[in-house]
Amino acid sequence: MTHERFVQTLPIPLEDELGDVLEKGLRCAGLAVEELAHLAEVPLARVRDAIDYRSDLSAAELVRIAQTLGLNEVGVCALGGSGYPMPQIGTLPFCVNALRMRHGIGVANAYLVTECGANQGILFDVGPGFKALMTDWPVGVATVEAIFLTHAETEHAGGLQAARRHFSLARVFHPAALDFTSGVPLEEPMVISVGALDVSVLSTPGHADAHNSYVVTSRATRSGNGLLVAGDLVFAGSAGGDYHCPKQSQSQLRRVMDLLPPETVIAPGHGPLTTVGHERRYNPFLH
């Protein structure tokens, strides 16, 4: 069964709105907003309003914009219309605590994964600071055996040194391309075993030059789904900003979504939980 903190009983806002997705789509397509308006045959002012979160674009306009940017029409129309749908999250063979921490105007996620009922676990990312990380820490978990970083941005790794001191026995794992003086560098296809849990490494550069995603599975049972700790590779309804390399980011996103079973649960660095199959169908950056 899943830990109660894992179940999304309350709506959690998406990381990105339509305007964010259009900005990312423009960068990926290498287009200026004026070019998009011309090619999609949508008045420039209306495109700019959509990017500025004041969209009243029609379904036909949204479809033309999605086609021009090479985006998934279904997802773009959902974001611009009635709202992006969210999936039911299936059963996992371990317990997951989603630790959501304020950072600037947004929220960053870290994840504590444990064998259900155990007082120790493994931690994926550490948030912007240790105090924020511990705000919603589960009372029954006293020890972290390993810390896995997806990438080194402050909102995901800012609390690392304090967490390392607090959990003094924890091993720290990080993307191989990171220039860390301590810790264990990881790259695909390495697998790290912690108790009954296996953590498979996926090298997913694009959002950052040094970026890993991790697939968590249990050796204790064959039932239940796997968990993709995605960092900023993919969000519900969007993808991480392609600050390092747009083409590489898109290539990695599609590769990972094609690699994993559709029932795999996605634990993203921002926003709510989702699944691989759901994002294949709806995510604007997957088509």
XYZ file of N, CA and C in Angstrom:
861
model
N 0.846 -1.198 0.000
C 0.000 0.000 0.000
C 0.875 1.238 0.000
N 0.333 2.371 -0.387
C 1.075 3.616 -0.370
C 0.870 4.322 0.952
N 1.833 5.122 1.364
C 1.712 5.932 2.564
C 0.638 6.984 2.350
N -0.093 7.327 3.416
C -1.198 8.272 3.261
C -0.733 9.623 2.740
N 0.487 9.998 3.027
C 0.976 11.284 2.532
C 1.165 11.261 1.020
N 1.254 10.091 0.464
C 1.476 9.990 -0.978
C 0.189 10.256 -1.757
N -0.961 9.932 -1.173
C -2.229 10.048 -1.873
C -2.612 11.519 -2.002
N -2.913 11.947 -3.219
C -3.224 13.352 -3.461
C -4.702 13.611 -3.182
N -5.032 13.779 -1.904
C -6.419 13.989 -1.517
C -6.848 15.429 -1.759
N -5.910 16.349 -1.807
C -6.211 17.746 -2.083
C -5.558 18.140 -3.406
N -6.213 19.018 -4.163
C -5.601 19.444 -5.425
C -4.264 20.151 -5.177
N -3.258 19.775 -5.935
C -1.949 20.426 -5.867
C -1.758 21.164 -7.177
N -1.457 22.451 -7.128
C -1.354 23.219 -8.375
C -0.288 22.659 -9.304
N -0.561 22.771 -10.592
C 0.454 22.433 -11.583
C 1.625 23.396 -11.451
N 2.795 22.930 -11.830
C 3.955 23.803 -11.853
C 3.811 24.881 -12.920
N 3.272 24.526 -14.078
C 3.191 25.452 -15.203
C 1.750 25.667 -15.644
N 1.456 26.913 -16.038
C 0.202 27.246 -16.678
C 0.431 27.338 -18.184
N -0.630 27.660 -18.904
C -0.523 27.740 -20.360
C 0.587 28.690 -20.790
N 0.686 29.855 -20.155
C 1.708 30.821 -20.537
C 3.115 30.274 -20.403
N 3.365 29.517 -19.333
C 4.687 28.908 -19.145
C 4.986 27.902 -20.246
N 3.986 27.090 -20.583
C 4.171 26.076 -21.617
C 4.431 26.727 -22.970
N 3.722 27.821 -23.264
C 3.951 28.502 -24.538
C 5.351 29.103 -24.599
N 5.819 29.675 -23.504
C 7.190 30.214 -23.487
C 8.210 29.113 -23.727
N 8.039 27.972 -23.066
C 8.961 26.857 -23.272
C 8.850 26.316 -24.688
N 7.624 26.263 -25.200
C 7.430 25.809 -26.567
C 8.113 26.706 -27.582
N 8.069 28.011 -27.345
C 8.753 28.957 -28.227
C 10.255 28.717 -28.221
N 10.838 28.483 -27.045
C 12.277 28.227 -26.967
C 12.633 26.939 -27.695
N 11.819 25.899 -27.486
C 12.107 24.621 -28.138
C 12.010 24.737 -29.656
N 11.038 25.521 -30.131
C 10.839 25.669 -31.575
C 11.770 26.697 -32.189
N 12.438 27.489 -31.361
C 13.322 28.530 -31.875
C 12.577 29.652 -32.559
N 11.367 29.964 -32.075
C 10.540 31.005 -32.691
C 10.381 32.198 -31.768
N 10.246 33.366 -32.354
C 9.847 34.560 -31.612
C 8.327 34.581 -31.541
N 7.799 35.312 -30.569
C 6.350 35.350 -30.396
C 5.664 35.925 -31.632
N 6.324 36.877 -32.294
C 5.749 37.451 -33.513
C 5.643 36.400 -34.619
N 6.652 35.541 -34.711
C 6.616 34.477 -35.717
C 5.506 33.477 -35.411
N 5.344 33.147 -34.128
C 4.281 32.227 -33.746
C 2.918 32.788 -34.129
N 2.688 34.058 -33.820
C 1.398 34.665 -34.143
C 1.128 34.621 -35.644
N 2.152 34.919 -36.418
C 1.987 34.928 -37.881
C 1.710 33.524 -38.413
N 2.504 32.559 -38.000
C 2.376 31.204 -38.533
C 1.080 30.537 -38.080
N 0.654 30.825 -36.844
C -0.562 30.207 -36.311
C -1.820 30.992 -36.678
N -1.637 32.133 -37.307
C -2.760 32.984 -37.702
C -3.623 33.363 -36.499
N -2.933 33.806 -35.450
C -3.584 34.292 -34.226
C -3.070 35.700 -33.974
N -3.935 36.667 -33.691
C -3.461 38.033 -33.450
C -2.365 38.076 -32.381
N -1.333 38.863 -32.657
C -0.184 38.937 -31.761
C -0.602 39.299 -30.346
N -1.509 40.226 -30.205
C -1.939 40.651 -28.869
C -2.557 39.486 -28.094
N -3.275 38.628 -28.779
C -3.901 37.491 -28.104
C -2.858 36.453 -27.673
N -1.840 36.266 -28.495
C -0.757 35.349 -28.104
C -0.021 35.912 -26.893
N 0.270 37.207 -26.920
C 0.971 37.819 -25.783
C 0.128 37.760 -24.514
N -1.174 37.947 -24.641
C -2.048 37.826 -23.474
C -1.981 36.417 -22.890
N -1.949 35.408 -23.758
C -1.879 34.022 -23.279
C -0.576 33.762 -22.534
N 0.526 34.282 -23.070
C 1.818 34.113 -22.409
C 1.837 34.832 -21.072
N 1.086 35.920 -20.955
C 1.009 36.703 -19.716
C -0.131 36.245 -18.815
N -0.615 35.021 -19.012
C -1.638 34.409 -18.152
C -2.991 35.099 -18.240
N -3.303 35.686 -19.383
C -4.616 36.310 -19.581
C -5.290 35.708 -20.801
N -5.197 34.414 -20.948
C -5.642 33.769 -22.175
C -7.155 33.655 -22.265
N -7.689 34.005 -23.435
C -9.056 33.646 -23.780
C -9.070 33.064 -25.192
N -8.002 32.348 -25.515
C -7.870 31.756 -26.846
C -8.965 30.713 -27.074
N -9.461 30.661 -28.280
C -10.449 29.647 -28.648
C -9.762 28.306 -28.833
N -10.564 27.243 -28.874
C -10.011 25.910 -29.099
C -9.285 25.842 -30.441
N -9.857 26.482 -31.470
C -9.220 26.464 -32.790
C -7.877 27.184 -32.753
N -7.796 28.302 -32.037
C -6.526 29.034 -31.919
C -5.502 28.219 -31.149
N -5.937 27.556 -30.094
C -5.025 26.725 -29.318
C -4.466 25.583 -30.161
N -5.310 24.990 -30.987
C -4.854 23.905 -31.855
C -3.819 24.412 -32.849
N -4.061 25.561 -33.447
C -3.101 26.099 -34.425
C -1.776 26.462 -33.753
N -1.843 27.010 -32.559
C -0.618 27.329 -31.828
C 0.147 26.055 -31.497
N -0.556 25.027 -31.001
C 0.103 23.759 -30.676
C 0.755 23.147 -31.906
N 0.062 23.167 -33.030
C 0.620 22.608 -34.265
C 1.851 23.381 -34.709
N 1.828 24.694 -34.581
C 2.963 25.518 -34.987
C 4.186 25.243 -34.122
N 3.955 25.022 -32.830
C 5.061 24.787 -31.902
C 5.442 23.312 -31.806
N 4.702 22.444 -32.471
C 4.989 21.021 -32.381
C 4.629 20.430 -31.036
N 3.564 20.959 -30.411
C 3.132 20.498 -29.102
C 1.906 19.600 -29.225
N 1.648 18.852 -28.167
C 0.486 17.983 -28.077
C -0.782 18.841 -27.985
N -1.629 18.752 -29.005
C -2.829 19.593 -29.055
C -3.770 19.327 -27.885
N -3.892 18.064 -27.492
C -4.809 17.712 -26.408
C -4.394 18.405 -25.109
N -3.105 18.344 -24.802
C -2.621 18.961 -23.572
C -2.714 20.468 -23.598
N -2.365 21.083 -24.731
C -2.435 22.535 -24.836
C -3.875 23.007 -24.686
N -4.808 22.319 -25.329
C -6.222 22.698 -25.210
C -6.729 22.501 -23.787
N -6.264 21.458 -23.106
C -6.672 21.247 -21.714
C -6.173 22.376 -20.823
N -4.911 22.764 -21.004
C -4.365 23.852 -20.196
C -5.071 25.173 -20.490
N -5.457 25.376 -21.742
C -6.094 26.619 -22.121
C -7.594 26.627 -21.958
N -8.169 25.479 -21.585
C -9.610 25.373 -21.487
C -10.080 25.022 -20.093
N -10.650 23.844 -19.958
C -11.300 23.453 -18.707
C -10.326 23.019 -17.626
N -9.095 22.803 -17.963
C -8.115 22.408 -16.962
C -7.458 21.088 -17.298
N -6.225 20.948 -16.895
C -5.448 19.745 -17.194
C -5.939 18.591 -16.327
N -6.323 17.455 -16.904
C -6.827 16.329 -16.104
C -5.685 15.674 -15.332
N -6.041 15.044 -14.224
C -5.052 14.350 -13.404
C -5.442 12.888 -13.255
N -4.450 12.003 -13.196
C -4.748 10.563 -13.148
C -4.971 10.064 -11.727
N -5.547 8.866 -11.635
C -5.530 8.130 -10.381
C -4.137 7.525 -10.207
N -3.595 7.627 -9.007
C -2.258 7.096 -8.737
C -2.394 5.673 -8.218
N -1.732 4.742 -8.875
C -1.851 3.338 -8.507
C -1.032 2.970 -7.277
N -1.105 1.700 -6.919
C -0.454 1.192 -5.717
C 1.046 1.022 -5.932
N 1.796 1.385 -4.910
C 3.239 1.174 -4.899
C 3.595 0.158 -3.812
N 4.666 -0.611 -3.993
C 5.047 -1.618 -2.999
C 5.917 -1.057 -1.878
N 5.929 0.251 -1.731
C 6.677 0.914 -0.665
C 5.951 2.210 -0.352
N 6.399 2.894 0.666
C 5.730 4.121 1.108
C 6.525 5.344 0.653
N 5.794 6.378 0.252
C 6.413 7.597 -0.255
C 5.825 8.805 0.452
N 6.693 9.632 1.002
C 6.291 10.917 1.570
C 6.731 12.015 0.615
N 5.788 12.777 0.107
C 6.117 13.937 -0.724
C 6.309 15.140 0.189
N 7.513 15.675 0.214
C 7.862 16.820 1.067
C 7.887 18.057 0.187
N 6.890 18.914 0.327
C 6.715 20.080 -0.546
C 7.157 21.326 0.198
N 8.091 22.075 -0.406
C 8.727 23.213 0.273
C 8.641 24.469 -0.562
N 8.267 25.557 0.079
C 8.223 26.841 -0.598
C 9.624 27.274 -1.016
N 9.705 27.806 -2.242
C 10.962 28.378 -2.727
C 10.592 29.510 -3.666
N 10.839 30.748 -3.249
C 10.413 31.897 -4.036
C 8.907 31.899 -4.150
N 8.407 32.019 -5.373
C 6.961 32.015 -5.573
C 6.432 30.609 -5.839
N 7.333 29.630 -5.879
C 6.929 28.279 -6.217
C 7.112 27.301 -5.077
N 6.975 26.030 -5.410
C 7.119 24.934 -4.458
C 8.026 23.874 -5.078
N 9.008 23.421 -4.323
C 9.894 22.346 -4.764
C 9.583 21.088 -3.975
N 9.729 19.947 -4.618
C 9.423 18.659 -3.991
C 10.685 17.865 -3.711
N 10.725 17.250 -2.520
C 11.666 16.172 -2.225
C 10.820 14.956 -1.863
N 11.419 13.780 -1.906
C 10.656 12.559 -1.655
C 11.433 11.645 -0.717
N 10.748 11.190 0.329
C 11.297 10.217 1.261
C 10.611 8.884 0.995
N 11.392 7.891 0.602
C 10.861 6.572 0.252
C 11.311 5.581 1.317
N 10.351 4.822 1.852
C 10.665 3.844 2.887
C 9.958 2.527 2.585
N 10.499 1.439 3.125
C 9.709 0.228 3.226
C 8.642 0.499 4.278
N 7.397 0.217 3.958
C 6.294 0.624 4.828
C 6.479 0.078 6.243
N 6.389 0.974 7.220
C 6.571 0.615 8.616
C 7.990 0.751 9.114
N 8.951 0.980 8.234
C 10.353 1.107 8.639
C 10.631 2.496 9.194
N 11.658 2.594 10.047
C 12.011 3.902 10.612
C 13.190 4.532 9.896
N 13.588 3.973 8.742
C 14.640 4.564 7.933
C 14.214 4.516 6.470
N 14.830 5.373 5.667
C 14.452 5.412 4.261
C 15.536 6.025 3.415
N 15.178 6.342 2.180
C 16.097 7.025 1.277
C 15.428 8.316 0.814
N 16.236 9.340 0.639
C 15.742 10.684 0.364
C 16.183 11.110 -1.033
N 15.235 11.612 -1.808
C 15.524 12.110 -3.149
C 15.366 13.622 -3.154
N 16.480 14.316 -3.359
C 16.595 15.767 -3.254
C 16.346 16.213 -1.816
N 16.729 17.443 -1.535
C 16.695 17.902 -0.137
C 16.030 19.261 0.015
N 15.533 19.821 -1.084
C 14.868 21.117 -0.981
C 15.842 22.264 -0.804
N 15.307 23.477 -0.661
C 16.162 24.666 -0.583
C 16.894 24.837 0.738
N 16.422 24.164 1.803
C 17.074 24.292 3.092
C 16.599 23.206 4.036
N 17.417 22.909 5.049
C 17.105 21.798 5.944
C 15.871 22.076 6.798
N 15.684 23.308 7.245
C 14.506 23.640 8.048
C 13.235 23.385 7.258
N 13.230 23.792 6.002
C 12.061 23.549 5.156
C 11.842 22.053 4.947
N 12.919 21.315 4.768
C 12.825 19.870 4.551
C 12.164 19.176 5.731
N 12.465 19.632 6.947
C 11.978 18.959 8.141
C 10.587 19.418 8.568
N 10.023 20.415 7.894
C 8.726 20.955 8.310
C 7.647 19.890 8.329
N 7.596 19.039 7.329
C 6.557 18.010 7.234
C 7.161 16.611 7.289
N 8.297 16.496 7.953
C 8.983 15.205 8.046
C 8.155 14.227 8.862
N 7.973 12.982 8.393
C 7.153 12.014 9.135
C 7.806 11.613 10.452
N 7.000 11.587 11.490
C 7.511 11.334 12.841
C 8.174 9.972 12.947
N 7.655 8.981 12.263
C 8.166 7.624 12.433
C 9.461 7.316 11.732
N 9.999 8.252 10.953
C 11.238 7.996 10.210
C 12.373 8.792 10.848
N 13.333 8.080 11.418
C 14.418 8.733 12.157
C 15.721 8.802 11.376
N 15.899 7.914 10.408
C 17.199 7.782 9.760
C 17.051 7.763 8.246
N 17.985 8.404 7.573
C 18.089 8.332 6.119
C 19.363 7.568 5.777
N 19.221 6.508 5.006
C 20.376 5.686 4.660
C 21.116 6.200 3.436
N 20.414 6.923 2.561
C 21.045 7.426 1.346
C 20.291 8.656 0.869
N 21.029 9.583 0.275
C 20.464 10.781 -0.341
C 20.843 10.767 -1.818
N 19.839 10.890 -2.676
C 20.063 10.927 -4.118
C 19.670 12.314 -4.632
N 20.584 12.980 -5.311
C 20.294 14.270 -5.925
C 19.971 14.088 -7.406
N 18.911 14.765 -7.855
C 18.635 14.774 -9.285
C 19.515 15.782 -10.001
N 19.679 16.973 -9.415
C 20.564 17.992 -9.973
C 20.838 19.025 -8.897
N 21.692 19.987 -9.205
C 22.279 20.829 -8.159
C 21.634 22.202 -8.013
N 20.481 22.454 -8.626
C 19.830 23.745 -8.435
C 19.458 23.936 -6.968
N 19.471 25.189 -6.510
C 19.299 25.494 -5.095
C 18.013 24.932 -4.522
N 16.900 25.011 -5.272
C 15.636 24.552 -4.706
C 15.584 23.043 -4.519
N 16.536 22.323 -5.100
C 16.575 20.871 -4.953
C 17.752 20.394 -4.103
N 18.791 21.190 -4.004
C 20.014 20.734 -3.332
C 20.509 21.693 -2.257
N 19.787 22.786 -1.991
C 20.269 23.787 -1.037
C 20.433 23.266 0.377
N 19.636 22.262 0.753
C 19.720 21.729 2.109
C 20.671 20.566 2.269
N 21.512 20.314 1.266
C 22.318 19.090 1.283
C 23.293 19.029 2.448
N 24.077 20.080 2.671
C 25.109 19.996 3.697
C 24.520 19.806 5.088
N 23.432 20.525 5.376
C 22.791 20.367 6.687
C 22.163 18.983 6.820
N 21.569 18.473 5.743
C 20.999 17.124 5.781
C 22.091 16.091 5.971
N 23.200 16.298 5.313
C 24.325 15.362 5.450
C 24.835 15.338 6.896
N 24.904 16.502 7.533
C 25.339 16.536 8.932
C 24.315 15.861 9.843
N 23.040 16.126 9.588
C 21.988 15.576 10.449
C 21.905 14.065 10.308
N 21.936 13.579 9.083
C 21.889 12.136 8.822
C 23.318 11.681 8.532
N 24.122 11.622 9.545
C 25.573 11.497 9.362
C 25.994 10.191 8.703
N 25.159 9.173 8.761
C 25.524 7.892 8.161
C 25.045 7.754 6.724
N 24.311 8.752 6.242
C 23.738 8.645 4.903
C 24.816 8.770 3.826
N 24.731 7.900 2.830
C 25.567 8.049 1.648
C 24.904 9.053 0.696
N 25.696 9.852 0.019
C 25.176 10.847 -0.913
C 25.540 10.430 -2.328
N 24.537 10.361 -3.200
C 24.729 10.001 -4.595
C 24.293 11.178 -5.464
N 24.992 11.397 -6.575
C 24.714 12.561 -7.409
C 25.065 12.263 -8.861
N 24.557 13.071 -9.797
C 24.923 12.868 -11.206
C 26.434 12.921 -11.408
N 26.932 12.051 -12.242
C 28.377 11.936 -12.431
C 29.007 13.223 -12.925
N 28.254 14.034 -13.668
C 28.822 15.264 -14.227
C 28.976 16.377 -13.207
N 28.420 16.200 -12.002
C 28.580 17.226 -10.973
C 29.983 17.161 -10.377
N 30.581 18.317 -10.176
C 31.929 18.400 -9.626
C 31.847 18.489 -8.105
N 31.467 17.389 -7.455
C 31.370 17.339 -5.998
C 32.658 16.760 -5.431
N 33.069 17.310 -4.298
C 34.284 16.796 -3.649
C 34.004 15.545 -2.839
N 32.738 15.316 -2.509
C 32.379 14.098 -1.780
C 31.063 13.578 -2.335
N 30.780 12.343 -2.054
C 29.601 11.709 -2.611
C 29.989 10.727 -3.698
N 29.007 9.966 -4.156
C 29.239 8.912 -5.141
C 28.606 9.326 -6.463
N 29.400 9.487 -7.522
C 28.832 9.860 -8.824
C 28.109 8.680 -9.461
N 26.946 8.970 -10.041
C 26.127 7.930 -10.659
C 25.822 8.271 -12.104
N 25.784 7.248 -12.927
C 25.355 7.407 -14.305
C 24.634 6.138 -14.744
N 23.851 6.269 -15.784
C 23.123 5.138 -16.338
C 24.109 4.104 -16.902
N 23.917 2.807 -16.668
C 22.754 2.108 -16.117
C 22.993 1.574 -14.711
N 23.644 2.323 -13.847
C 23.959 1.847 -12.511
C 22.690 1.617 -11.702
N 22.750 0.642 -10.781
C 21.649 0.345 -9.869
C 22.216 0.301 -8.454
N 21.602 1.055 -7.554
C 22.013 1.074 -6.152
C 20.932 0.390 -5.334
N 21.322 -0.562 -4.495
C 20.384 -1.267 -3.630
C 20.486 -0.724 -2.218
N 19.329 -0.383 -1.648
C 19.252 0.083 -0.263
C 18.138 -0.713 0.404
N 18.516 -1.665 1.268
C 17.522 -2.550 1.848
C 16.857 -3.354 0.735
N 15.524 -3.354 0.725
C 14.777 -4.087 -0.302
C 14.482 -3.238 -1.524
N 14.986 -2.011 -1.543
C 14.704 -1.103 -2.645
C 15.879 -1.033 -3.611
N 15.563 -1.035 -4.888
C 16.559 -0.822 -5.938
C 16.321 0.554 -6.563
N 17.389 1.297 -6.751
C 17.320 2.614 -7.399
C 18.127 2.533 -8.687
N 17.415 2.555 -9.819
C 18.052 2.495 -11.130
C 18.290 3.915 -11.632
N 19.467 4.149 -12.164
C 19.879 5.483 -12.574
C 19.576 5.707 -14.052
N 18.953 6.835 -14.360
C 18.771 7.295 -15.735
C 19.496 8.623 -15.883
N 20.435 8.707 -16.792
C 21.113 9.971 -17.072
C 20.220 10.794 -17.994
N 19.765 11.951 -17.512
C 18.776 12.741 -18.256
C 19.195 14.210 -18.355
N 20.331 14.506 -18.967
C 20.742 15.897 -19.124
C 19.825 16.630 -20.094
N 19.793 17.940 -19.938
C 18.969 18.777 -20.810
C 18.530 20.004 -20.051
N 17.725 19.808 -19.014
C 17.391 20.918 -18.117
C 18.664 21.444 -17.466
N 19.520 20.541 -17.083
C 20.857 20.858 -16.573
C 21.831 19.871 -17.202
N 23.067 20.289 -17.314
C 24.082 19.415 -17.888
C 24.233 18.155 -17.053
N 24.186 18.315 -15.721
C 24.270 17.185 -14.798
C 22.893 16.961 -14.191
N 22.169 15.995 -14.710
C 20.809 15.719 -14.235
C 20.557 14.223 -14.336
N 20.138 13.636 -13.221
C 19.716 12.243 -13.188
C 18.250 12.137 -12.817
N 17.589 11.123 -13.328
C 16.304 10.685 -12.813
C 16.511 9.283 -12.251
N 15.607 8.870 -11.348
C 15.795 7.590 -10.669
C 14.495 6.785 -10.678
N 14.603 5.500 -10.960
C 13.454 4.599 -10.913
C 13.599 3.704 -9.687
N 12.613 3.781 -8.797
C 12.635 3.006 -7.560
C 11.697 1.814 -7.701
N 12.210 0.627 -7.403
C 11.418 -0.599 -7.403
C 11.755 -1.390 -6.140
N 10.915 -2.361 -5.843
C 11.121 -3.186 -4.649
C 11.441 -4.616 -5.040
N 12.448 -5.181 -4.394
C 12.757 -6.598 -4.594
C 11.908 -7.491 -3.705
N 11.183 -6.893 -2.752
C 10.419 -7.677 -1.785
C 9.111 -8.188 -2.362
N 8.616 -7.569 -3.432
C 7.348 -7.980 -4.012
C 7.346 -7.680 -5.505
N 6.616 -8.492 -6.244
C 6.480 -8.267 -7.678
C 5.265 -7.404 -7.994
N 4.421 -7.149 -6.980
C 3.214 -6.368 -7.209
C 3.509 -4.885 -7.049
N 2.609 -4.056 -7.553
C 2.781 -2.611 -7.431
C 3.610 -2.045 -8.563
N 3.585 -0.737 -8.639
C 4.238 -0.025 -9.732
C 5.607 0.500 -9.328
N 6.375 0.934 -10.313
C 7.629 1.608 -10.045
C 7.401 3.097 -9.869
N 8.390 3.756 -9.320
C 8.339 5.201 -9.071
C 9.477 5.869 -9.821
N 9.153 6.823 -10.687
C 10.163 7.634 -11.363
C 10.311 8.945 -10.607
N 11.457 9.121 -9.958
C 11.775 10.412 -9.352
C 12.437 11.239 -10.449
N 11.683 12.203 -10.986
C 12.035 12.796 -12.278
C 12.829 14.082 -12.182
N 12.975 14.658 -10.978
C 13.621 15.963 -10.921
C 12.880 16.940 -11.816
N 13.605 17.669 -12.652
C 12.985 18.640 -13.559
C 12.943 18.131 -15.003
N 12.926 16.808 -15.162
C 12.764 16.240 -16.501
C 11.350 16.442 -17.014
N 10.357 16.165 -16.164
C 8.952 16.226 -16.576
C 8.106 16.603 -15.374
N 7.049 17.367 -15.629
C 6.041 17.709 -14.636
C 4.684 17.246 -15.156
N 3.700 17.218 -14.292
C 2.329 17.025 -14.761
C 1.968 18.208 -15.647
N 1.736 17.950 -16.925
C 1.328 18.994 -17.849
C 2.431 19.852 -18.412
N 3.679 19.509 -18.159
C 4.760 20.339 -18.689
C 6.083 19.585 -18.568
N 7.173 20.308 -18.764
C 8.515 19.746 -18.631
C 9.421 20.834 -18.080
N 10.573 20.428 -17.572
C 11.508 21.400 -17.038
C 12.022 22.335 -18.113
N 12.365 23.543 -17.719
C 12.949 24.485 -18.664
C 14.217 23.917 -19.262
N 14.368 24.038 -20.579
C 15.509 23.444 -21.264
C 16.674 24.431 -21.292
N 17.171 24.749 -20.097
C 18.196 25.785 -19.981
C 19.547 25.334 -20.521
N 19.811 24.040 -20.458
C 21.098 23.564 -20.940
C 21.046 23.294 -22.442
N 20.060 22.511 -22.864
C 19.985 22.157 -24.284
C 18.570 21.725 -24.628
N 17.810 22.538 -25.393
C 16.431 22.173 -25.727
C 16.301 20.828 -26.427
N 17.122 20.570 -27.452
C 17.000 19.318 -28.188
C 17.311 18.124 -27.294
N 18.340 18.257 -26.478
C 18.713 17.161 -25.590
C 17.617 16.914 -24.552
N 17.048 17.985 -24.020
C 15.990 17.862 -23.027
C 14.791 17.120 -23.594
N 14.355 17.491 -24.788
C 13.218 16.830 -25.419
C 13.526 15.385 -25.761
N 14.728 15.119 -26.220
C 15.116 13.756 -26.551
C 15.088 12.860 -25.318
N 15.611 13.349 -24.203
C 15.622 12.568 -22.972
C 14.214 12.344 -22.442
N 13.384 13.380 -22.525
C 12.004 13.246 -22.065
C 11.283 12.140 -22.821
N 11.379 12.164 -24.130
C 10.696 11.145 -24.934
C 11.293 9.753 -24.689
N 12.610 9.690 -24.550
C 13.263 8.399 -24.311
C 12.764 7.762 -23.017
N 12.722 8.537 -21.954
C 12.320 7.990 -20.654
C 10.843 7.613 -20.658
N 9.999 8.430 -21.263
C 8.571 8.111 -21.309
C 8.301 6.865 -22.141
N 9.118 6.615 -23.163
C 8.976 5.401 -23.970
C 9.566 4.177 -23.267
N 10.524 4.412 -22.394
C 11.242 3.324 -21.736
C 10.422 2.662 -20.635
N 9.607 3.452 -19.919
C 8.959 2.976 -18.702
C 7.517 2.540 -18.949
N 7.026 1.586 -18.165
C 5.623 1.164 -18.302
C 4.671 2.323 -18.005
N 3.503 2.328 -18.638
C 2.575 3.455 -18.466
C 2.087 3.640 -17.047
N 2.048 2.570 -16.248
C 1.552 2.692 -14.874
C 2.600 3.254 -13.906
N 3.821 3.479 -14.371
C 4.860 4.046 -13.517
C 4.416 5.396 -12.967
N 4.550 5.556 -11.667
C 4.191 6.819 -11.012
C 5.348 7.799 -11.163
N 5.036 9.031 -11.531
C 6.051 10.075 -11.672
C 6.002 10.986 -10.456
N 7.137 11.123 -9.790
C 7.296 12.048 -8.672
C 8.184 13.195 -9.160
N 7.585 14.294 -9.614
C 8.369 15.364 -10.235
C 8.967 16.326 -9.215
N 9.927 17.106 -9.663
C 10.564 18.089 -8.793
C 9.659 19.241 -8.411
N 8.578 19.434 -9.162
C 7.595 20.484 -8.879
C 6.222 19.971 -9.273
N 5.186 20.415 -8.571
C 3.831 20.069 -8.947
C 3.393 18.709 -8.446
N 2.195 18.259 -8.883
C 1.607 17.031 -8.361
C 2.162 15.776 -9.012
N 1.871 14.651 -8.383
C 2.218 13.345 -8.925
C 1.405 13.070 -10.185
N 1.972 12.264 -11.060
C 1.261 11.869 -12.257
C 1.767 10.484 -12.658
N 1.452 10.030 -13.850
C 1.932 8.731 -14.311
C 2.492 8.860 -15.719
N 3.307 7.894 -16.094
C 3.900 7.892 -17.424
C 2.818 7.820 -18.500
N 1.865 6.916 -18.333
C 0.821 6.773 -19.334
C -0.013 8.025 -19.495
N -0.307 8.690 -18.390
C -1.101 9.911 -18.449
C -0.358 11.013 -19.191
N 0.914 11.161 -18.890
C 1.679 12.223 -19.557
C 1.905 11.901 -21.035
N 2.043 10.639 -21.374
C 2.137 10.292 -22.799
C 0.911 10.788 -23.560
N -0.233 10.746 -22.900
C -1.478 11.133 -23.570
C -1.686 12.646 -23.586
N -1.365 13.322 -22.474
C -1.781 14.710 -22.317
C -0.642 15.724 -22.332
N 0.560 15.342 -21.957
C 1.609 16.353 -21.783
C 1.875 17.107 -23.081
N 1.868 18.443 -23.061
C 2.100 19.216 -24.277
C 3.407 18.895 -24.988
N 4.401 18.444 -24.254
C 5.711 18.194 -24.852
C 5.906 16.734 -25.282
N 4.825 15.965 -25.245
C 4.877 14.576 -25.698
C 3.767 14.352 -26.702
N 4.112 13.914 -27.889
C 3.097 13.670 -28.913
C 3.637 12.680 -29.953
